[in-house]
Amino acid sequence: MDQFLDQVEACVPALRRYARALTRNIDLADDLVQDCLERAIAKRGLFRPTGPVRAWLFTILLNLYRNALRSSHRRGQQVDIDTVPELATPAPQPGHLALAEMARAIQTLPTEQKEALLLVALEGFSYQEAADILHIPAGTLMSRLGRARAALRLLTGTPAEPHLRTVK
Amino acid sequence: MNEITRDMLMAYADGQLPEGERATVDAYLLANPEAAAEIAMIQRQNDAIRTLFGPAGAEPVPARLRPRRLAAEIGPRRIRSWGWAVAAVVLVGLGLGMGWFARPLFDARPASATLIADAVNAHTVYVAENRHAVEVGSDDSEHLSTWLSNRLDTTLGMPDLDAQGFALVGGRLLPGEPDTGGRAAQLMYENADQQRVTIYVTAALPGGEPAYQFTAYDGAEAFYWANTRITCTVVGTLPQEQMKALAGAIYAQLTEGDVNSGRPYRG
């Protein structure tokens, strides 16, 4: 049981990171993680000690996130993305993507694409693990990733390979 | 030579392509700068995402997110409240269960009596009709069979009563008891003397136990039986011996195939 708590503890930084990237709000993200941990600890009897704790925790976190999204939609607190004021964008630096632009672009992705992209690109889950966490077939995950990346490319105005030319 | 798919390129960029396919893509990329650029772009996106959000994972974890502390705080409380919740669920469940099983004790009229009454009512109403005795005539008996079978959620063949001197007039769908799917089918037969007999069929009762009953009801003779698939009531005003012969023939044909009538037939 203590070993279980150790395993959970080791995952907390990653859960915070993922929740922060999903919500873009420190307090909301930590509330989400706390809910997730409480639930996981209360339900630890249901968990097979041999399975991957990390994937299980992310599954719980995502369920809580979706529930919260649903109820905030119901309460009408969701702010339409079009009404969000533009963030100040630093002038694009040659050689790397403008980060603020990227951050804004990620926020405009549909939730399902954002969830998938962040599991793979940020948390480094394998495609199969990410698909399991999201309860979708691996093929569906791949297509969500593909669409997310195409959208990001469009939104950040990144042509296929601009930087080689800039450098020369 | 394997075809290079977009998914393969993406997996390559994410470092998730199986060892064996990596060399294939490497070779492909040498000849396809556009694909190489695509991969570079995905990798730059990944880098940007990690640069943006990575630092959140390196921050010191607040005390409220320490699993040991959470376990100490919520463990016993949660377990106690769970205990109460479980107890409440069990008690409510017991109450409902006992209520459900005691239901027949309080329900003075057995289900068969209700069904027989419905069957006799339907019989009385429709045998008196001439132009609209049935909804679908016997000339379309195949459609009639399919239609009623679908509505009752079971196979309903039209019994052949030629040997008894009765021919199918047709049938109709009727509202039925909620217990038996809320629908009933009525089949009507007529002999040369224009005497009419009806067969009233519903889906099986929830209990599904076989039952048989021969009874006089409201001036009509009714023969009722139930099995795990259907309930059936034959209604007519013929002499009892003739009714019995008809009921026997109908029973034999409608239960055909119901060899294992002790076993649930549906679902």
mmCIF file of C-alpha atoms in Angstrom, chain A residues 14-137:
data_model
loop_
_atom_site.group_PDB
_atom_site.id
_atom_site.type_symbol
_atom_site.label_atom_id
_atom_site.label_comp_id
_atom_site.label_asym_id
_atom_site.label_seq_id
_atom_site.Cartn_x
_atom_site.Cartn_y
_atom_site.Cartn_z
ATOM 1 C CA ALA A 14 3.452 14.906 -14.580
ATOM 2 C CA LEU A 15 -0.225 15.101 -13.608
ATOM 3 C CA ARG A 16 0.202 18.765 -12.653
ATOM 4 C CA ARG A 17 1.987 19.488 -15.909
ATOM 5 C CA TYR A 18 -0.686 17.792 -17.989
ATOM 6 C CA ALA A 19 -3.548 19.411 -16.083
ATOM 7 C CA ARG A 20 -1.883 22.815 -16.397
ATOM 8 C CA ALA A 21 -1.498 22.400 -20.144
ATOM 9 C CA LEU A 22 -5.143 21.313 -20.478
ATOM 10 C CA THR A 23 -6.658 24.059 -18.350
ATOM 11 C CA ARG A 24 -4.069 26.859 -18.651
ATOM 12 C CA ASN A 25 -4.926 27.719 -15.053
ATOM 13 C CA ILE A 26 -2.742 26.860 -12.053
ATOM 14 C CA ASP A 27 -5.506 26.620 -9.455
ATOM 15 C CA LEU A 28 -7.935 24.740 -11.645
ATOM 16 C CA ALA A 29 -5.180 22.346 -12.630
ATOM 17 C CA ASP A 30 -4.124 21.625 -9.044
ATOM 18 C CA ASP A 31 -7.765 21.174 -7.985
ATOM 19 C CA LEU A 32 -8.108 18.664 -10.767
ATOM 20 C CA VAL A 33 -4.975 16.825 -9.653
ATOM 21 C CA GLN A 34 -6.128 16.803 -6.029
ATOM 22 C CA ASP A 35 -9.517 15.349 -7.026
ATOM 23 C CA CYS A 36 -7.708 12.777 -9.122
ATOM 24 C CA LEU A 37 -5.389 11.755 -6.288
ATOM 25 C CA GLU A 38 -8.222 11.534 -3.763
ATOM 26 C CA ARG A 39 -10.209 9.377 -6.086
ATOM 27 C CA ALA A 40 -7.240 7.173 -6.862
ATOM 28 C CA ILE A 41 -6.396 6.708 -3.195
ATOM 29 C CA ALA A 42 -10.013 5.973 -2.291
ATOM 30 C CA LYS A 43 -10.256 3.470 -5.121
ATOM 31 C CA ARG A 44 -6.856 1.866 -4.732
ATOM 32 C CA GLY A 45 -8.522 -1.431 -3.845
ATOM 33 C CA LEU A 46 -9.779 -1.612 -7.406
ATOM 34 C CA PHE A 47 -6.332 -1.236 -8.853
ATOM 35 C CA ARG A 48 -4.164 -4.141 -9.851
ATOM 36 C CA PRO A 49 -0.771 -3.448 -8.272
ATOM 37 C CA THR A 50 1.009 -4.842 -11.335
ATOM 38 C CA GLY A 51 -0.570 -2.456 -13.851
ATOM 39 C CA PRO A 52 0.808 0.948 -14.798
ATOM 40 C CA VAL A 53 -0.266 3.407 -12.101
ATOM 41 C CA ARG A 54 0.641 6.341 -14.291
ATOM 42 C CA ALA A 55 -1.764 5.519 -17.123
ATOM 43 C CA TRP A 56 -4.513 4.777 -14.590
ATOM 44 C CA LEU A 57 -4.028 8.156 -12.903
ATOM 45 C CA PHE A 58 -4.174 9.963 -16.233
ATOM 46 C CA THR A 59 -7.405 8.141 -17.056
ATOM 47 C CA ILE A 60 -8.958 9.357 -13.810
ATOM 48 C CA LEU A 61 -7.670 12.885 -14.354
ATOM 49 C CA LEU A 62 -9.142 13.033 -17.855
ATOM 50 C CA ASN A 63 -12.526 11.776 -16.676
ATOM 51 C CA LEU A 64 -12.611 14.485 -14.016
ATOM 52 C CA TYR A 65 -11.539 17.094 -16.537
ATOM 53 C CA ARG A 66 -14.304 16.106 -18.932
ATOM 54 C CA ASN A 67 -16.903 16.131 -16.174
ATOM 55 C CA ALA A 68 -15.754 19.582 -15.129
ATOM 56 C CA LEU A 69 -15.917 20.787 -18.738
ATOM 57 C CA ARG A 70 -19.431 19.441 -19.081
ATOM 58 C CA SER A 71 -20.700 21.092 -15.926
ATOM 59 C CA SER A 72 -19.027 24.385 -16.772
ATOM 60 C CA HIS A 73 -20.692 24.240 -20.178
ATOM 61 C CA ARG A 74 -23.953 23.707 -18.364
ATOM 62 C CA ARG A 75 -23.302 26.678 -16.132
ATOM 63 C CA GLY A 76 -22.320 28.668 -19.172
ATOM 64 C CA GLN A 77 -18.988 29.734 -17.748
ATOM 65 C CA GLN A 78 -17.030 28.596 -20.757
ATOM 66 C CA VAL A 79 -15.593 31.581 -22.581
ATOM 67 C CA ASP A 80 -15.864 31.411 -26.316
ATOM 68 C CA ILE A 81 -12.428 31.262 -27.843
ATOM 69 C CA ASP A 82 -13.266 34.059 -30.274
ATOM 70 C CA THR A 83 -13.876 36.477 -27.434
ATOM 71 C CA VAL A 84 -10.549 35.807 -25.755
ATOM 72 C CA PRO A 85 -8.326 38.795 -26.353
ATOM 73 C CA GLU A 86 -5.219 38.135 -28.353
ATOM 74 C CA LEU A 87 -2.143 37.606 -26.276
ATOM 75 C CA ALA A 88 0.794 39.823 -26.960
ATOM 76 C CA THR A 89 2.850 38.005 -29.540
ATOM 77 C CA PRO A 90 6.577 38.502 -29.567
ATOM 78 C CA ALA A 91 8.061 38.942 -32.980
ATOM 79 C CA PRO A 92 8.745 35.523 -34.457
ATOM 80 C CA GLN A 93 12.361 34.567 -33.939
ATOM 81 C CA PRO A 94 14.003 32.801 -36.794
ATOM 82 C CA GLY A 95 14.907 29.239 -35.936
ATOM 83 C CA HIS A 96 12.104 28.402 -33.509
ATOM 84 C CA LEU A 97 8.352 28.639 -33.230
ATOM 85 C CA ALA A 98 6.849 31.618 -31.489
ATOM 86 C CA LEU A 99 5.828 30.030 -28.200
ATOM 87 C CA ALA A 100 2.970 32.370 -27.381
ATOM 88 C CA GLU A 101 1.519 31.739 -30.785
ATOM 89 C CA MET A 102 1.838 28.001 -30.192
ATOM 90 C CA ALA A 103 0.206 28.265 -26.769
ATOM 91 C CA ARG A 104 -2.724 30.123 -28.262
ATOM 92 C CA ALA A 105 -3.006 27.688 -31.130
ATOM 93 C CA ILE A 106 -3.161 24.721 -28.736
ATOM 94 C CA GLN A 107 -6.013 26.386 -26.870
ATOM 95 C CA THR A 108 -8.075 26.533 -30.036
ATOM 96 C CA LEU A 109 -7.804 22.802 -30.675
ATOM 97 C CA PRO A 110 -10.904 20.698 -30.015
ATOM 98 C CA THR A 111 -10.649 19.125 -26.545
ATOM 99 C CA GLU A 112 -10.279 15.587 -27.865
ATOM 100 C CA GLN A 113 -7.349 16.596 -30.070
ATOM 101 C CA LYS A 114 -5.707 18.589 -27.283
ATOM 102 C CA GLU A 115 -6.007 15.696 -24.833
ATOM 103 C CA ALA A 116 -4.432 13.309 -27.310
ATOM 104 C CA LEU A 117 -1.659 15.617 -28.477
ATOM 105 C CA LEU A 118 -0.577 16.516 -24.947
ATOM 106 C CA LEU A 119 -0.538 12.872 -23.822
ATOM 107 C CA VAL A 120 1.890 12.026 -26.607
ATOM 108 C CA ALA A 121 3.914 15.187 -27.195
ATOM 109 C CA LEU A 122 4.126 16.442 -23.613
ATOM 110 C CA GLU A 123 3.853 13.310 -21.478
ATOM 111 C CA GLY A 124 5.582 10.940 -23.870
ATOM 112 C CA PHE A 125 2.961 8.187 -23.686
ATOM 113 C CA SER A 126 3.189 5.586 -26.405
ATOM 114 C CA TYR A 127 0.391 5.681 -28.945
ATOM 115 C CA GLN A 128 -1.102 2.524 -27.459
ATOM 116 C CA GLU A 129 -0.994 3.842 -23.888
ATOM 117 C CA ALA A 130 -2.567 7.135 -24.952
ATOM 118 C CA ALA A 131 -5.291 5.304 -26.878
ATOM 119 C CA ASP A 132 -6.032 3.163 -23.809
ATOM 120 C CA ILE A 133 -6.196 6.196 -21.532
ATOM 121 C CA LEU A 134 -8.652 7.881 -23.896
ATOM 122 C CA HIS A 135 -10.615 4.636 -24.455
ATOM 123 C CA ILE A 136 -10.267 4.926 -28.216
ATOM 124 C CA PRO A 137 -8.720 2.641 -30.848
#
